[in-house]
Coordinates of C-alpha atoms in Angstrom, one line a residue:
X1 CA -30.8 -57.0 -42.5
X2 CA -30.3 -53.5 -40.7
X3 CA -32.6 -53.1 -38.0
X4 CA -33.7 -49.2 -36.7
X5 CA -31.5 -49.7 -33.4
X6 CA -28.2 -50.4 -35.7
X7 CA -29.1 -47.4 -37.9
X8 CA -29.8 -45.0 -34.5
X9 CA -26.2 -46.1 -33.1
X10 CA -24.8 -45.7 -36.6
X11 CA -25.9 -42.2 -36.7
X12 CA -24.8 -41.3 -33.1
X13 CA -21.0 -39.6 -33.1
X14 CA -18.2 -41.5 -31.6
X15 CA -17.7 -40.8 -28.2
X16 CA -14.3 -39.5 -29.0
X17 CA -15.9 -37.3 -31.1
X18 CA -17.9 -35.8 -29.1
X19 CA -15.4 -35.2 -26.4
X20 CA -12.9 -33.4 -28.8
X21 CA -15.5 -31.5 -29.9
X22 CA -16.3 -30.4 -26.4
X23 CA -12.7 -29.4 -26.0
X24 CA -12.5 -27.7 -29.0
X25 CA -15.4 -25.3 -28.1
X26 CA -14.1 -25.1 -23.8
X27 CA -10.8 -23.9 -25.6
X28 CA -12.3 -21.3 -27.9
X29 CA -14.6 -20.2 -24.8
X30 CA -11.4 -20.0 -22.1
X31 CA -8.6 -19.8 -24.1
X32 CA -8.4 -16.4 -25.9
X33 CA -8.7 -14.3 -22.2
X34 CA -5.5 -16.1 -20.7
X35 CA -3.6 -15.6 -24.4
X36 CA -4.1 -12.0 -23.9
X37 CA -2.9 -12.1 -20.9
X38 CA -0.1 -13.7 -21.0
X39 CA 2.0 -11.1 -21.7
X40 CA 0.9 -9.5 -18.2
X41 CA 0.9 -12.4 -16.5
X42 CA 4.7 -13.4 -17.5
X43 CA 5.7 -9.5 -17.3
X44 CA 4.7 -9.9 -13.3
X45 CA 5.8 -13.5 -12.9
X46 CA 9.5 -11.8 -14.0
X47 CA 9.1 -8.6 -12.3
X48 CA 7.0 -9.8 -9.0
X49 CA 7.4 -13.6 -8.2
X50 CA 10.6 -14.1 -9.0
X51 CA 12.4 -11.4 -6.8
X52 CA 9.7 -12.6 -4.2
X53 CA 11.0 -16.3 -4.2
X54 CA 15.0 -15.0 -4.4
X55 CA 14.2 -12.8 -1.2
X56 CA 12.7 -15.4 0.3
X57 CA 15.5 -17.7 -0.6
X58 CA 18.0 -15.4 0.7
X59 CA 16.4 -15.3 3.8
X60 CA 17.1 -18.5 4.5
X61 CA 20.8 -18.3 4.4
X62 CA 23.8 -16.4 6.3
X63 CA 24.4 -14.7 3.3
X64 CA 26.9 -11.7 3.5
X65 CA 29.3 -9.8 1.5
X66 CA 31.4 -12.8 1.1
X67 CA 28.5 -15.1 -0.4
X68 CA 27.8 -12.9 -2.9
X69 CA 31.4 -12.2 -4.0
X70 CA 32.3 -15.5 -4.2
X71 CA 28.6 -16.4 -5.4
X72 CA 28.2 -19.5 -2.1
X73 CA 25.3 -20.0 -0.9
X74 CA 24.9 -20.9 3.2
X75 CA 21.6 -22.2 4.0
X76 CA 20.6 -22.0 7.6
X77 CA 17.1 -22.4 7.9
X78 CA 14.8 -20.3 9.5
X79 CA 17.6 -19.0 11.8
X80 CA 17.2 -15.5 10.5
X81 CA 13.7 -15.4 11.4
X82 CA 14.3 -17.0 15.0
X83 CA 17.0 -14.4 15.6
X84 CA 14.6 -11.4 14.4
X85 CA 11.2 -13.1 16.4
X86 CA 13.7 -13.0 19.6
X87 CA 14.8 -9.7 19.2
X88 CA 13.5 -7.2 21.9
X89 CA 14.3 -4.1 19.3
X90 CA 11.5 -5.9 17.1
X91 CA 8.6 -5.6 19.6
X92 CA 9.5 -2.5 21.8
X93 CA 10.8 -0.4 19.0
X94 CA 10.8 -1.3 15.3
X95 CA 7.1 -2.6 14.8
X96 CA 5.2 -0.5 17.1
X97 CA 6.8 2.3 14.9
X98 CA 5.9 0.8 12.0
X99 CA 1.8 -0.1 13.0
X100 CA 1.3 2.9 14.4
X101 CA 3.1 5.2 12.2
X102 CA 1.2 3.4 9.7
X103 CA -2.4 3.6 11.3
X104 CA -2.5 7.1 11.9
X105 CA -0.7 7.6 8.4
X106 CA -3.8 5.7 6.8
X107 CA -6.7 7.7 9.1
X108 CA -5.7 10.7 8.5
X109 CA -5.0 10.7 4.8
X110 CA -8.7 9.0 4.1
X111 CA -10.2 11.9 6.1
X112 CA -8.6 14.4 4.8
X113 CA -8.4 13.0 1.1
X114 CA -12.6 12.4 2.1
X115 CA -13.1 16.2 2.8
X116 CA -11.3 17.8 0.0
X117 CA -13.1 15.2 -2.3
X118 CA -16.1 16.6 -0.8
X119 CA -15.0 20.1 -1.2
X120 CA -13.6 19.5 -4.7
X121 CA -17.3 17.8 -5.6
X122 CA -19.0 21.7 -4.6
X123 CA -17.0 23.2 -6.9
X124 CA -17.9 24.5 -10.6
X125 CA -15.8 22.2 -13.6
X126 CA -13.5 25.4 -13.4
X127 CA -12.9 26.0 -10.5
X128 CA -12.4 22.1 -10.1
X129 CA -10.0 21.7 -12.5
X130 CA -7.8 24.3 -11.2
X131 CA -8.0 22.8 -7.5
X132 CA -6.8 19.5 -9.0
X133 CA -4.5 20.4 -10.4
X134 CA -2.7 22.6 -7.9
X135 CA -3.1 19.7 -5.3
X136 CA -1.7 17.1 -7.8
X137 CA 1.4 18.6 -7.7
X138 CA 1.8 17.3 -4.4
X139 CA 1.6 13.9 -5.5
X140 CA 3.9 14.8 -8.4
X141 CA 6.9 15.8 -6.0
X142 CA 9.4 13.0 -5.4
X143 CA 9.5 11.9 -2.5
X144 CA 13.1 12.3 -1.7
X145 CA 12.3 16.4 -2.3
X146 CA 9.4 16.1 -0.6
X147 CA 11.6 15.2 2.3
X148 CA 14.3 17.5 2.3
X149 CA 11.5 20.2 2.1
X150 CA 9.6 18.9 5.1
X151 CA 13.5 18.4 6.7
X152 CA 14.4 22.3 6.2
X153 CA 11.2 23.4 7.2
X154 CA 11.0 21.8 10.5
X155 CA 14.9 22.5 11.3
X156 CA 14.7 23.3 15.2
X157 CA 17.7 25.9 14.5
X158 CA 16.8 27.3 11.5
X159 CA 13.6 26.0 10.0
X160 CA 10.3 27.8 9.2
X161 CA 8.3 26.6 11.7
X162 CA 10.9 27.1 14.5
X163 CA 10.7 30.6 13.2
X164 CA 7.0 31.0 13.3
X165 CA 6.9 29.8 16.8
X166 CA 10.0 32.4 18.0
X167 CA 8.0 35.4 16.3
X168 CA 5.3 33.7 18.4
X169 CA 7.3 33.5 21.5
X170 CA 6.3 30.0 21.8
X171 CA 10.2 28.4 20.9
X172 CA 13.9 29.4 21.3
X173 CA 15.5 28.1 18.1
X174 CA 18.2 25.4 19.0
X175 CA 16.6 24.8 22.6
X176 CA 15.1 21.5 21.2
X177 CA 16.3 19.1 18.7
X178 CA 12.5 17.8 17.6
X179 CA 15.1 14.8 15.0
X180 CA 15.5 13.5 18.7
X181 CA 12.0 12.7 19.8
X182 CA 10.5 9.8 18.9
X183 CA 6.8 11.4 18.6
X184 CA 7.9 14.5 17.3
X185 CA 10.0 12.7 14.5
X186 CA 7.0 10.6 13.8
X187 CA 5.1 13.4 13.6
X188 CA 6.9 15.2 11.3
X189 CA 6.9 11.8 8.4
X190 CA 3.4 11.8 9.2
X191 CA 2.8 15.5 8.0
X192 CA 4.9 14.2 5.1
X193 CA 3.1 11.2 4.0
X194 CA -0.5 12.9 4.3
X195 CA 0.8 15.8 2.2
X196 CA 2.0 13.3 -0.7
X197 CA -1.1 10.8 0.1
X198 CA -4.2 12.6 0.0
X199 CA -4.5 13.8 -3.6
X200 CA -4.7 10.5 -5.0
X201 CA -7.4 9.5 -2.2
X202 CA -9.1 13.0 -3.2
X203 CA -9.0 12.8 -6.5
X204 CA -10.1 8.7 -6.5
X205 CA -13.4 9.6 -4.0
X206 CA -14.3 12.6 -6.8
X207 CA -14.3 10.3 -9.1
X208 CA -17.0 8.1 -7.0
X209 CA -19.0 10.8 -6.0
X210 CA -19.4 12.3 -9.3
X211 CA -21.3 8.6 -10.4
X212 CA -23.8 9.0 -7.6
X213 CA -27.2 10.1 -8.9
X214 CA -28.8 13.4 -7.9
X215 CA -32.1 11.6 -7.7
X216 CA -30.5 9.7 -4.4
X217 CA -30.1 13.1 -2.5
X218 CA -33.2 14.4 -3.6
X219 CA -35.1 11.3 -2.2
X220 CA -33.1 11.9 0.9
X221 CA -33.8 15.4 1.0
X222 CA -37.6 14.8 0.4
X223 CA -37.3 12.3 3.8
X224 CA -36.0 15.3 5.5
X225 CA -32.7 14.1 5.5
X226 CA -29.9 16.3 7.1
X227 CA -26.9 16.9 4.9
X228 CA -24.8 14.2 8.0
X229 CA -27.6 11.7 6.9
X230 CA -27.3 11.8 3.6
X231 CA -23.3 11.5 3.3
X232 CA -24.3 8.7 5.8
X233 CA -26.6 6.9 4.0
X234 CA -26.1 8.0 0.9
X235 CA -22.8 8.7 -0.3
X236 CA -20.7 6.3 2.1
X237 CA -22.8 3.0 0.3
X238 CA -22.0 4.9 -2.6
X239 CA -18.4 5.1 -3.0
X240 CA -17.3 2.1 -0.4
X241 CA -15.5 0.1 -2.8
X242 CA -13.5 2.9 -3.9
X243 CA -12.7 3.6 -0.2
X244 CA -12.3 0.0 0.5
X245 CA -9.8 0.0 -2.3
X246 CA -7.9 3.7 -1.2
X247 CA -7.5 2.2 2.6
X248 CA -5.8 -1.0 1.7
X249 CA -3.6 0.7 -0.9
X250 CA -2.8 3.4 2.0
X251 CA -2.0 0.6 4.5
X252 CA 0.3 -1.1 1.7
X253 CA 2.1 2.0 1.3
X254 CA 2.2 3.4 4.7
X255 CA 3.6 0.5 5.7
X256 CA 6.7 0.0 3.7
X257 CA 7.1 3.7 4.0
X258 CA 11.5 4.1 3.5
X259 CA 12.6 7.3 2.0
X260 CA 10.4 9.7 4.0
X261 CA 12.1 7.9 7.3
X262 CA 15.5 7.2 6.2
X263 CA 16.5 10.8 4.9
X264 CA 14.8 12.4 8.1
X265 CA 18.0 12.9 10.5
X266 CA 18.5 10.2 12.7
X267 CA 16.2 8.1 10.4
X268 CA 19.2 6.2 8.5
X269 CA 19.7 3.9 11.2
X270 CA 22.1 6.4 13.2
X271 CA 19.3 6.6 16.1
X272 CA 17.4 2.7 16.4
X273 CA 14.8 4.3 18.0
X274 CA 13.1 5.5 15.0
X275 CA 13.8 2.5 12.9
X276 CA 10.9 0.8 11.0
X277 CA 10.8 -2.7 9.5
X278 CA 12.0 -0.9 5.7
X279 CA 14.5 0.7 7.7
X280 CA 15.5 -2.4 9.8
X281 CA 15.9 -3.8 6.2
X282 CA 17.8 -2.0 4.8
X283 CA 20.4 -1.0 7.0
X284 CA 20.5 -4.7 8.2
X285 CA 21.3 -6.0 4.5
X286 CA 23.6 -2.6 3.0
X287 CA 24.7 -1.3 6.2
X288 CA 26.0 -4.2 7.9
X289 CA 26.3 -6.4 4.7
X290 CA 23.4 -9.3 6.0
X291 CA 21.9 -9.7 3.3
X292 CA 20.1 -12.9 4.9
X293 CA 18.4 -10.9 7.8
X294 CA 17.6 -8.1 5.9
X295 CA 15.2 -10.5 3.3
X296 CA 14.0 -12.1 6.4
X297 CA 12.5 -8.5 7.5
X298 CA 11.2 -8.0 4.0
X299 CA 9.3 -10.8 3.8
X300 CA 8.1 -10.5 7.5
X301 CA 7.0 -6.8 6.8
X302 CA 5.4 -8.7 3.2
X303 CA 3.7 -11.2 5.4
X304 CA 2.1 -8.5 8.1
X305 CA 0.5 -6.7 4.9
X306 CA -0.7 -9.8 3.4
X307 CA -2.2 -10.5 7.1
X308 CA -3.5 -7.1 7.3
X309 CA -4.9 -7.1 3.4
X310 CA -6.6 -10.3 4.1
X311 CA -8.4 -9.2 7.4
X312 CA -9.7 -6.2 5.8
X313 CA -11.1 -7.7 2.7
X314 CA -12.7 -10.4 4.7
X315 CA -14.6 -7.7 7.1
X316 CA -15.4 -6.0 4.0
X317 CA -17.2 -9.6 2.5
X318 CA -19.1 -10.1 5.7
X319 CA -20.2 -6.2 5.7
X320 CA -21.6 -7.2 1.9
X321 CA -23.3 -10.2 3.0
X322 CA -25.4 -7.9 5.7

């Protein structure tokens, strides 16, 4: 005789079931997101991760012109990165170049990107449009033009500027060579960088500010607000992430700045005191064929950004948390 208990456990599912059902449903929940993007995800793994881990590789070896003729490999270790961490060119030349060319490269192309945002955001849709488009030409030059521009017009025989300053009676053409200077020549890349930075931090902001409310600055206003309090209070809250995001995009890219050093004279490697860490890299790997120590510079200059990206982010959490 069935009893109610045996028809209760009769109608209950099997355990196993139940548990592929639950799978079933996880996998129609999870599983569509990842399938669309896996072709991303496989594109970068191809494009990203695996020249990452072959630079890496390489800069564990001796590897020079021979090893890659012959296709031999010569693992050594971290040998490469004892030799570079010992090398007195590293800390009195090559990285304090690269920080601080880099930290001045990011501050000033924020604040000037900031104030012709700013500027840009004052302006009718006509006038706007024209703006953008004359300073987006700046970010459409190459940078290798870019260069050679910036290189003719600061020529200390020849150049504009050098001509200004004579008409001026400031400079003798030819009495300085500004290539030679260590500040001057940094000075110069920096001009360079700003010009071909700022439009995309310009035209980013405008895009933030143009999603803050009016109401916001009217409220302000109504406090008795002054126009320093209310970009203070108002707009900076506003459009931080998007600044967040420009400044470590800026560092990244300030800091593996190449073609605007290497095609500046003396920048090629010819003078070591302007050399950077992309510099140091590549004239290290293609100029004196080691390949081994020139991927060991890559991934230290990879590592000092990841350092640098992480730092940041984290200040910015703890700023959110406030």
């Amino acid at each position: 005789m069935t009893t109610m208990n045996d028809t209760h456990e009769s109608a209950l599912p099997p355990a196993d079931t139940s548990r592929s059902s639950r799978l079933s449903m996880w996998a129609r929940r999870h599983l569509p997101p990842w399938l669309l993007l896996a072709p991303g995800l496989l594109t970068l793994a191809v494009l990203l991760i695996f020249p990452l881990f072959r630079v890496f590789d390489l800069s564990l070896q001796d590897y020079g012109l021979r090893n890659l003729l012959k296709g031999t490999t010569n693992y050594v270790g971290f040998a490469n990165y004892s030799a570079i961490l010992s090398d007195p060119h590293l800390w009195t030349t090559v990285l304090p170049n690269t920080v601080g060319f880099a930290a001045v490269c990011v501050v000033l192309t924020m604040l000037v990107g900031v104030a012709v945002a700013l500027f840009l955001n004052t302006l009718s849709l006509t006038w706007r449009n024209i703006c953008i488009g004359a300073i987006m030409v700046a970010w459409a030059v190459p940078a290798l033009t870019g260069t050679y521009v910036f290189v003719w017009l600061f020529d200390p025989t020849s150049g504009f500027v050098a001509s200004v300053l004579e008409s001026l009676g400031l400079f003798t053409p030819g009495s300085a060579d500004w290539w030679d200077s260590r500040l001057a020549f940094y000075g110069i890349a920096a001009l360079n960088v700003v010009y071909h930075g700022f439009p995309f931090i310009a035209v980013t902001t405008l895009a933030g500010l143009l999603t803050i409310p009016e109401s916001l600055y009217e409220a302000a206003k109504v406090d008795g607000a002054s126009a320093f309090k209310r970009f203070t209070n108002v707009t900076i809250p506003m459009i931080r992430p998007i600044l967040a995001v420009c400044i470590i995009l800026s560092t990244i890219w300030d800091f593996k700045v190449f073609t605007q050093i290497y095609l500046m004279p003396g920048g090629d490697g010819s003078n070591r005191h302007m050399m950077n860490l992309g510099v140091w890299s590549y004239t290290e790997s293609f100029g004196q064929g080691k390949y081994g120590m020139g991927s060991a510079i890559a991934v230290l200059l990879t590592l000092v950004l990841l350092a640098i990206s992480v730092v940041y982010m984290r200040a910015l959490m703890k700023e959110d948390e406030l």
